Coordinates of C-alpha atoms in Angstrom, one line a residue:
Chain A
M282 CA 33.3 29.0 14.7
H283 CA 35.6 28.6 12.0
F284 CA 35.9 27.0 8.7
T285 CA 38.0 24.8 7.8
S286 CA 36.9 24.0 3.9
E287 CA 34.5 25.0 1.5
R288 CA 32.8 23.6 -2.0
L289 CA 30.1 23.6 -4.2
I290 CA 27.6 21.1 -4.3
D291 CA 25.1 20.3 -7.1
G292 CA 26.1 23.4 -8.4
D293 CA 25.3 25.8 -5.9
V294 CA 25.4 25.1 -3.0
V295 CA 28.4 25.9 -0.7
E296 CA 29.2 23.0 2.0
R297 CA 31.6 24.5 4.4
R298 CA 33.2 22.3 7.0
F299 CA 33.9 24.1 10.3
T300 CA 34.6 23.6 14.1
L301 CA 32.9 25.4 17.1
G302 CA 35.7 25.0 19.5
D303 CA 36.2 21.3 19.2
I304 CA 33.0 20.5 17.7
P305 CA 33.0 19.9 14.3
G306 CA 30.3 20.3 12.4
I307 CA 28.8 21.2 8.6
L308 CA 27.0 24.2 7.2
W309 CA 25.1 24.0 3.3
T310 CA 23.3 27.2 2.5
P311 CA 21.7 28.1 -1.1
A312 CA 22.1 30.4 -3.6
S313 CA 19.1 32.6 -1.7
R314 CA 20.4 34.2 1.0
P315 CA 19.9 35.7 3.6
A316 CA 18.3 31.9 4.4
P317 CA 16.1 30.1 7.3
L318 CA 17.9 27.6 9.2
I319 CA 17.4 24.0 9.3
L320 CA 19.5 21.6 11.9
L321 CA 19.8 18.4 10.5
G322 CA 20.0 16.0 13.6
H323 CA 21.8 12.5 13.4
P324 CA 22.5 9.6 15.6
G325 CA 26.3 10.5 15.8
G326 CA 29.2 10.1 13.4
L327 CA 28.9 12.7 10.7
D328 CA 31.6 11.0 8.9
T329 CA 29.0 7.3 8.6
M330 CA 26.0 9.6 8.4
Y331 CA 27.1 12.3 5.7
P332 CA 25.5 10.8 2.5
R333 CA 22.2 10.6 4.1
L334 CA 23.1 14.4 5.9
A335 CA 24.0 15.4 2.5
G336 CA 21.0 14.4 1.0
R337 CA 18.5 16.4 3.3
A338 CA 21.2 19.1 3.6
R339 CA 20.8 19.2 -0.9
R340 CA 17.0 18.9 -0.5
S341 CA 16.5 21.8 1.6
A342 CA 18.9 23.9 -0.1
A343 CA 16.0 23.4 -2.7
D344 CA 13.3 25.3 -1.0
G345 CA 16.0 27.6 0.0
F346 CA 16.8 26.2 3.9
A347 CA 20.5 26.9 4.6
S348 CA 21.3 23.8 6.7
A349 CA 23.6 22.8 9.9
T350 CA 24.5 20.0 12.0
I351 CA 27.2 19.2 14.0
E352 CA 29.0 16.1 16.3
L353 CA 27.7 14.7 19.1
P354 CA 29.7 14.2 22.2
G355 CA 31.9 11.0 22.3
S356 CA 30.6 10.2 18.3
G357 CA 32.8 10.7 15.2
D358 CA 36.4 12.6 15.8
R359 CA 34.9 13.9 19.1
P360 CA 36.6 12.0 22.3
P361 CA 34.9 8.6 23.5
S362 CA 33.0 8.6 26.4
P363 CA 33.3 5.5 28.7
D364 CA 29.8 5.9 29.9
A365 CA 28.2 5.9 26.8
Q366 CA 30.1 3.0 25.5
A367 CA 29.2 0.5 28.0
A368 CA 25.8 1.8 28.4
R369 CA 25.9 0.7 23.9
A370 CA 27.4 -2.3 24.9
D371 CA 24.8 -3.4 27.6
L372 CA 21.7 -2.3 25.1
R373 CA 23.2 -4.4 22.7
S374 CA 23.6 -7.2 24.7
A375 CA 19.8 -6.9 26.0
L376 CA 18.3 -6.5 22.6
A377 CA 20.0 -9.9 22.2
H378 CA 18.6 -11.4 25.2
G379 CA 15.4 -10.0 24.7
E380 CA 15.9 -7.9 27.8
P381 CA 14.0 -4.9 29.0
V382 CA 16.3 -1.9 27.7
G383 CA 14.4 1.2 30.1
E384 CA 17.5 1.6 32.6
I385 CA 19.9 1.4 29.6
V386 CA 18.1 3.6 27.5
D387 CA 18.4 6.3 30.4
R388 CA 21.9 6.1 31.0
L389 CA 22.8 5.8 27.5
V390 CA 21.0 9.1 26.5
L391 CA 20.3 11.3 29.1
P392 CA 23.5 12.5 29.5
L393 CA 23.6 13.0 25.7
V394 CA 21.2 15.0 25.8
E395 CA 22.5 17.0 28.5
Q396 CA 25.3 18.1 27.0
A397 CA 24.1 18.4 23.2
A398 CA 21.4 20.6 23.7
P399 CA 23.4 23.0 24.6
E400 CA 26.2 22.7 21.9
W401 CA 23.5 23.2 19.3
Q402 CA 22.3 26.3 21.3
S403 CA 26.2 27.3 20.7
A404 CA 25.4 26.3 16.7
I405 CA 22.3 28.2 16.5
D406 CA 24.4 31.6 18.0
A407 CA 27.2 31.0 15.5
L408 CA 25.1 30.0 12.7
L409 CA 22.7 33.0 12.9
A410 CA 25.4 35.6 13.7
L411 CA 26.2 34.6 9.9
L412 CA 25.5 37.5 7.4
E413 CA 24.0 34.6 4.8
I414 CA 21.6 33.4 7.6
S415 CA 18.5 34.8 8.8
G416 CA 16.2 32.1 10.8
P417 CA 14.0 31.5 11.5
V418 CA 15.2 28.2 12.8
G419 CA 13.8 24.3 12.6
Y420 CA 15.2 21.0 14.2
S421 CA 15.0 18.2 11.5
G422 CA 16.2 14.7 13.4
G423 CA 15.5 11.7 15.4
L424 CA 13.0 11.5 18.4
V425 CA 15.9 10.6 20.6
G426 CA 16.4 13.1 23.0
V427 CA 17.9 16.2 21.7
G428 CA 15.4 17.0 19.6
I429 CA 12.5 16.9 22.1
R430 CA 15.2 19.2 24.6
L431 CA 15.9 21.8 21.9
A432 CA 12.1 21.9 20.9
R433 CA 11.3 22.6 24.5
V434 CA 14.2 25.1 25.6
E435 CA 15.3 27.0 22.9
P436 CA 12.4 29.6 21.4
R437 CA 14.9 30.3 17.9
I438 CA 13.3 26.9 16.8
V439 CA 10.1 27.4 15.5
A440 CA 9.1 24.0 14.1
A441 CA 10.3 20.7 14.2
G442 CA 10.1 18.1 11.9
L443 CA 11.0 14.4 14.2
F444 CA 11.7 11.0 12.7
A445 CA 10.0 8.5 15.4
G446 CA 13.6 5.6 15.1
S447 CA 15.5 5.4 17.8
F448 CA 14.9 4.7 21.8
V449 CA 13.9 7.3 23.4
P450 CA 13.6 7.6 27.6
R451 CA 10.3 7.6 29.2
S452 CA 10.8 10.5 30.9
M453 CA 11.2 12.4 27.9
V454 CA 7.5 11.6 27.5
E455 CA 6.5 14.2 29.9
E456 CA 9.5 16.6 28.6
A457 CA 7.5 16.0 25.6
R458 CA 4.3 17.4 27.5
E459 CA 6.6 21.1 27.4
V460 CA 6.8 21.3 23.9
T461 CA 4.3 23.7 21.8
I462 CA 5.5 24.4 18.3
P463 CA 4.6 22.6 15.6
L464 CA 5.6 19.1 15.1
H465 CA 5.7 16.7 12.5
V466 CA 6.6 13.2 13.4
L467 CA 7.3 10.4 11.2
L468 CA 6.9 6.8 12.7
Q469 CA 8.1 4.2 10.3
W470 CA 5.6 1.5 11.1
D471 CA 7.8 -1.8 11.4
D472 CA 10.7 0.1 12.3
K473 CA 12.2 -3.1 14.3
G474 CA 14.6 -0.5 16.2
N475 CA 11.7 1.6 17.6
D476 CA 9.2 1.0 20.0
R477 CA 5.8 1.9 18.0
Q478 CA 3.7 2.2 21.6
L479 CA 6.7 4.6 22.9
A480 CA 6.4 6.4 19.6
L481 CA 2.6 7.0 19.8
D482 CA 2.2 7.8 23.8
L483 CA 5.1 11.0 22.3
F484 CA 2.9 12.2 20.2
D485 CA -0.1 12.2 22.1
A486 CA 2.2 13.5 25.1
F487 CA 3.4 16.4 22.6
G488 CA 1.7 20.0 24.2
S489 CA 1.8 21.0 20.4
A490 CA -1.6 22.7 19.0
E491 CA -0.1 21.8 15.4
K492 CA 1.1 18.1 15.3
T493 CA 1.2 15.8 12.4
L494 CA 1.9 11.7 12.6
Q495 CA 2.5 10.2 9.6
A496 CA 3.0 6.5 9.6
N497 CA 4.1 4.8 6.8
L498 CA 4.9 0.8 6.2
G499 CA 8.3 -0.4 5.9
G500 CA 11.4 -0.3 8.1
H501 CA 13.9 2.3 9.7
T502 CA 15.9 3.6 6.2
G503 CA 12.3 2.7 4.2
V504 CA 10.9 6.3 4.5
P505 CA 9.2 6.6 1.0
P506 CA 10.0 9.7 -1.0
H507 CA 6.5 11.1 -0.4
A508 CA 7.1 11.0 3.0
G509 CA 10.2 13.3 2.3
E510 CA 8.2 15.5 0.2
D511 CA 5.5 15.7 2.9
A512 CA 8.2 17.1 5.6
A513 CA 9.4 19.2 3.0
R514 CA 6.3 21.5 3.1
F515 CA 6.3 21.4 6.7
F516 CA 8.8 23.5 6.9
C517 CA 8.0 24.9 4.0
R518 CA 5.1 26.2 5.7
H519 CA 6.9 27.3 9.1
L520 CA 9.7 28.3 8.3
R521 CA 9.0 30.8 4.8
Chain B
M21 CA -28.4 6.1 -14.8
H22 CA -30.3 9.5 -16.0
F23 CA -29.5 12.8 -15.9
T24 CA -31.3 14.8 -14.2
S25 CA -30.2 18.7 -14.0
E26 CA -26.7 19.7 -15.2
R27 CA -24.6 22.9 -13.9
L28 CA -21.5 24.5 -13.8
I29 CA -19.7 25.5 -10.5
D30 CA -16.3 27.1 -10.6
G31 CA -16.4 27.9 -14.4
D32 CA -15.7 24.9 -15.9
V33 CA -16.6 21.6 -13.5
V34 CA -19.9 20.3 -14.7
E35 CA -22.1 19.3 -11.9
R36 CA -24.7 16.6 -12.5
R37 CA -27.3 15.1 -10.9
F38 CA -28.4 11.2 -11.4
T39 CA -30.5 8.5 -10.4
L40 CA -29.5 5.1 -10.9
G41 CA -32.4 2.8 -10.5
D42 CA -34.0 4.9 -7.7
I43 CA -30.9 5.7 -5.7
P44 CA -29.7 9.4 -6.4
G45 CA -26.7 10.6 -6.8
I46 CA -24.0 13.5 -7.8
L47 CA -21.0 13.9 -10.4
W48 CA -18.6 16.5 -11.0
T49 CA -16.4 16.4 -14.1
P50 CA -13.6 18.8 -14.9
A51 CA -12.3 20.9 -18.2
S52 CA -9.9 17.9 -18.9
R53 CA -11.6 14.8 -20.2
P54 CA -11.3 12.1 -19.7
A55 CA -11.2 11.9 -16.5
P56 CA -9.8 9.3 -13.6
L57 CA -12.3 8.8 -10.6
I58 CA -12.5 9.7 -7.4
L59 CA -16.0 8.1 -5.8
L60 CA -16.8 10.2 -2.5
G61 CA -17.7 8.3 0.5
H62 CA -20.0 10.0 3.2
P63 CA -21.8 9.2 6.5
G64 CA -25.2 9.4 4.4
G65 CA -27.4 12.5 3.4
L66 CA -26.3 13.8 0.5
D67 CA -28.1 17.5 0.7
T68 CA -26.8 17.3 4.1
M69 CA -23.4 16.6 3.0
Y70 CA -23.7 18.8 -0.1
P71 CA -21.5 21.0 0.4
R72 CA -18.6 19.2 1.7
L73 CA -19.0 17.2 -0.9
A74 CA -18.9 19.6 -3.6
G75 CA -15.8 21.3 -1.8
R76 CA -13.8 17.8 -1.9
A77 CA -15.0 17.0 -5.8
R78 CA -13.9 20.9 -6.7
R79 CA -10.4 19.9 -5.0
S80 CA -10.4 16.8 -7.3
A81 CA -11.4 18.6 -10.7
A82 CA -8.6 20.8 -10.2
D83 CA -6.2 17.9 -10.2
G84 CA -7.6 16.6 -13.0
F85 CA -10.1 14.2 -11.7
A86 CA -13.4 13.5 -12.2
S87 CA -15.8 12.4 -8.8
A88 CA -19.1 10.7 -7.6
T89 CA -21.1 9.9 -5.0
I90 CA -24.7 8.2 -4.3
E91 CA -26.9 8.0 -1.3
L92 CA -26.1 5.5 0.8
P93 CA -29.1 3.1 2.0
G94 CA -31.5 4.4 4.4
S95 CA -31.0 7.9 3.7
G96 CA -31.7 11.5 2.2
D97 CA -34.6 10.6 -0.2
R98 CA -34.2 6.6 0.3
P99 CA -36.9 4.3 2.0
P100 CA -35.6 4.6 5.7
S101 CA -35.1 1.1 7.2
P102 CA -36.4 0.5 10.6
D103 CA -33.1 -1.7 11.5
A104 CA -31.0 1.2 11.1
Q105 CA -33.1 3.9 13.2
A106 CA -33.3 1.5 15.5
A107 CA -29.7 0.7 15.9
R108 CA -28.5 4.5 15.4
A109 CA -31.0 5.1 18.2
D110 CA -29.4 2.3 20.3
L111 CA -26.2 4.2 19.7
R112 CA -26.8 7.0 20.5
S113 CA -28.5 5.7 24.1
A114 CA -25.7 3.7 24.8
L115 CA -22.7 6.6 23.8
A116 CA -25.1 8.6 25.8
H117 CA -24.9 5.8 28.9
G118 CA -21.1 5.8 28.0
E119 CA -22.0 2.0 27.9
P120 CA -20.7 -0.7 25.3
V121 CA -21.2 0.3 21.7
G122 CA -19.7 -3.1 19.2
E123 CA -22.8 -5.5 19.0
I124 CA -24.8 -2.1 17.8
V125 CA -22.2 -0.8 15.8
D126 CA -22.5 -4.0 13.8
R127 CA -26.1 -4.3 13.7
L128 CA -25.9 -0.8 12.5
V129 CA -22.8 -1.2 9.5
L130 CA -22.1 -4.5 9.0
P131 CA -25.9 -4.6 7.2
L132 CA -25.4 -1.3 5.8
V133 CA -22.2 -2.3 3.8
E134 CA -23.9 -5.3 3.0
Q135 CA -26.2 -3.3 0.8
A136 CA -24.1 -0.6 -0.5
A137 CA -21.1 -1.9 -1.7
P138 CA -22.9 -4.0 -5.0
E139 CA -24.9 -0.2 -5.5
W140 CA -21.4 1.5 -5.2
Q141 CA -20.1 -1.1 -7.8
S142 CA -23.2 -0.7 -10.1
A143 CA -22.2 3.1 -10.1
I144 CA -18.6 2.7 -11.1
D145 CA -20.0 0.0 -14.3
A146 CA -22.3 3.3 -15.3
L147 CA -19.9 5.7 -14.7
L148 CA -16.5 4.4 -16.6
A149 CA -19.8 3.7 -19.6
L150 CA -19.6 7.2 -19.6
L151 CA -17.5 9.1 -22.6
E152 CA -15.9 12.0 -20.1
I153 CA -14.7 9.2 -17.8
S154 CA -11.5 6.8 -18.1
G155 CA -10.8 5.5 -14.7
P156 CA -8.5 4.4 -12.7
V157 CA -10.7 4.8 -9.6
G158 CA -10.0 5.7 -6.2
Y159 CA -12.4 5.7 -3.4
S160 CA -12.3 8.7 -0.9
G161 CA -14.4 8.9 2.6
G162 CA -14.8 7.2 6.1
L163 CA -13.6 4.2 7.0
V164 CA -17.1 3.8 8.1
G165 CA -17.5 0.1 6.3
V166 CA -18.4 1.0 2.8
G167 CA -14.6 1.9 1.7
I168 CA -12.8 -1.0 3.1
R169 CA -15.2 -3.8 1.7
L170 CA -15.3 -1.8 -2.2
A171 CA -11.2 -1.7 -1.6
R172 CA -11.3 -5.4 -0.8
V173 CA -13.5 -6.7 -3.4
E174 CA -13.5 -3.6 -6.5
P175 CA -10.4 -4.4 -8.8
R176 CA -11.1 -1.4 -10.7
I177 CA -10.3 0.7 -7.7
V178 CA -6.5 1.1 -7.7
A179 CA -5.9 3.5 -4.3
A180 CA -7.8 5.0 -1.4
G181 CA -8.2 7.6 0.9
L182 CA -9.7 6.9 3.7
F183 CA -11.0 9.7 7.0
A184 CA -10.8 7.2 10.1
G185 CA -13.9 9.1 11.6
S186 CA -16.6 6.5 12.5
F187 CA -17.5 3.7 14.0
V188 CA -15.9 0.3 12.5
P189 CA -17.2 -3.0 13.4
R190 CA -14.5 -5.1 14.4
S191 CA -14.9 -7.8 12.2
M192 CA -13.8 -5.3 9.6
V193 CA -10.2 -5.4 10.9
E194 CA -10.4 -8.7 9.5
E195 CA -11.2 -7.7 6.1
A196 CA -8.9 -5.1 6.4
R197 CA -6.4 -7.6 5.9
E198 CA -7.6 -9.0 2.7
V199 CA -7.2 -5.3 1.6
T200 CA -3.8 -4.8 -0.8
I201 CA -4.2 -1.2 -2.5
P202 CA -2.0 1.6 -2.0
L203 CA -4.3 3.3 1.3
H204 CA -3.6 7.1 2.7
V205 CA -5.8 7.1 6.2
L206 CA -6.7 10.2 8.1
L207 CA -7.1 9.9 11.7
Q208 CA -8.2 13.0 14.0
W209 CA -6.5 12.8 16.6
D210 CA -9.3 14.1 19.2
D211 CA -11.9 12.6 17.0
K212 CA -14.3 12.3 20.2
G213 CA -17.0 9.6 17.7
N214 CA -14.0 7.6 17.3
D215 CA -12.3 5.2 18.5
R216 CA -8.3 5.7 18.3
Q217 CA -7.0 2.5 19.0
L218 CA -9.0 1.2 16.7
A219 CA -8.4 3.1 13.8
L220 CA -4.8 2.2 14.7
D221 CA -5.4 -1.6 14.8
L222 CA -7.0 -1.1 11.4
F223 CA -3.7 0.9 9.9
D224 CA -2.1 -2.0 11.4
A225 CA -4.0 -4.8 9.9
F226 CA -4.1 -3.9 5.7
G227 CA -2.7 -5.9 3.9
S228 CA -1.2 -3.1 1.4
A229 CA 2.3 -3.0 0.6
E230 CA 1.8 1.1 0.6
K231 CA 0.2 2.3 3.0
T232 CA 0.3 6.0 5.0
L233 CA -0.9 6.6 8.8
Q234 CA -1.8 11.1 9.1
A235 CA -2.8 11.9 12.5
N236 CA -3.4 15.5 13.2
L237 CA -4.3 17.5 16.2
G238 CA -8.3 18.0 15.9
G239 CA -11.8 17.2 16.6
H240 CA -13.6 15.4 13.5
T241 CA -14.3 18.1 11.6
G242 CA -11.1 20.0 12.5
V243 CA -8.6 18.3 9.5
P244 CA -6.0 21.1 8.7
P245 CA -5.8 22.2 5.1
H246 CA -2.0 20.7 4.4
A247 CA -3.6 17.3 5.3
G248 CA -6.4 17.5 2.4
E249 CA -3.3 18.5 0.2
D250 CA -1.5 15.7 1.4
A251 CA -4.3 13.4 0.4
A252 CA -4.9 14.5 -3.1
R253 CA -1.4 14.3 -3.8
F254 CA -1.6 10.5 -3.0
F255 CA -4.5 10.0 -5.3
C256 CA -2.0 12.3 -7.9
R257 CA 0.3 9.8 -7.3
H258 CA -1.8 6.8 -8.0
L259 CA -4.8 8.0 -11.0
R260 CA -2.8 9.9 -12.7

């Protein structure tokens, strides 16, 4: 892990860009150290996602948590994946024509999950080696698959806040049964890019003894402020 | 409204029993006055429900809210309703034999809603006439029908916290479309006495521009503490 830049945001939050091998990432640490860590999941494209990621990191820093994220395979400055590009084009076309997307979602998401999950685990290795990060580790991000996989396979992740706002392969419903950590699932009730029934099926499938689904009215980007606060309190309960 | 007893609980919360005509009720007021009012809905039987009602009232008093409740028609010390008793026996029998309950639930709940809703409105009249209560008014209770009816017809109720843990007539789904106040709906995901799909349909039907569904793992009485806290914050946002 090599740090490539460092600056202060909001007075006392340190934002550092880094590379992990050839994978770019960003780490935010609060003034209080050592801090528990929240991994910030996203749909790919760190530069585009930066304002929202930094906003989430600032909020977590106010609660005493460090936050970190890495670029997804095939996104941002990483080499593009021709297969993923083809699947994405097929998905757009299928959606435009109202055709079923299940097989395309599998082609798009499953290889991504296979490649990304070990990369995020390597990031956890490197981040927990830093003096300013103590663990435990939480995951906060889309339900797209990486979050479910990490929640299932990575024992250092003790709690996950998942946003049901993306395409999920049906096979992940089976995988969800093996997830046992506490979960806080946010569902935007009118999210057009989201299959509401699949999100409910996934919530039902998770094997966790403590799981909360919070559904709010509105579309993909319309999460109300109080929902963000409830999610933050979830991490405070489980990471402090 | 005649007060029949008065005592202090938790040091500074005044608990007063009252009668409104021949309907018994309880009022809890916090030290800070005048206070907004939360109506505490329940399934009937004030004596049986007292510990849970008083617990909710204490929590609301800590947030600066008065709480009040009245007995339902046919419950507790009020004259029994032979029709409701027959419907309740039919419901138990149908559930024991795995038979459909829709028509029985209609017979049990709809007359109750017709009679109870105006009684709760009279209680609001009497309570808002007290110097120690200022409004606005919130409703917190079961989704059984009284809550939906009051949320629809009573303009002094500005927010409702509803617990999806009881039988609801299908016709209330239509009535829910006319509810427009902010809602916070709690659903116990594994509540055996509750039709999960109907609860989701109801949530979908509510016409409110701001509505939140929070589902937690567990049965009817297994609402986790953090869910109670989130519901309390909902009332703080809307009644203060």
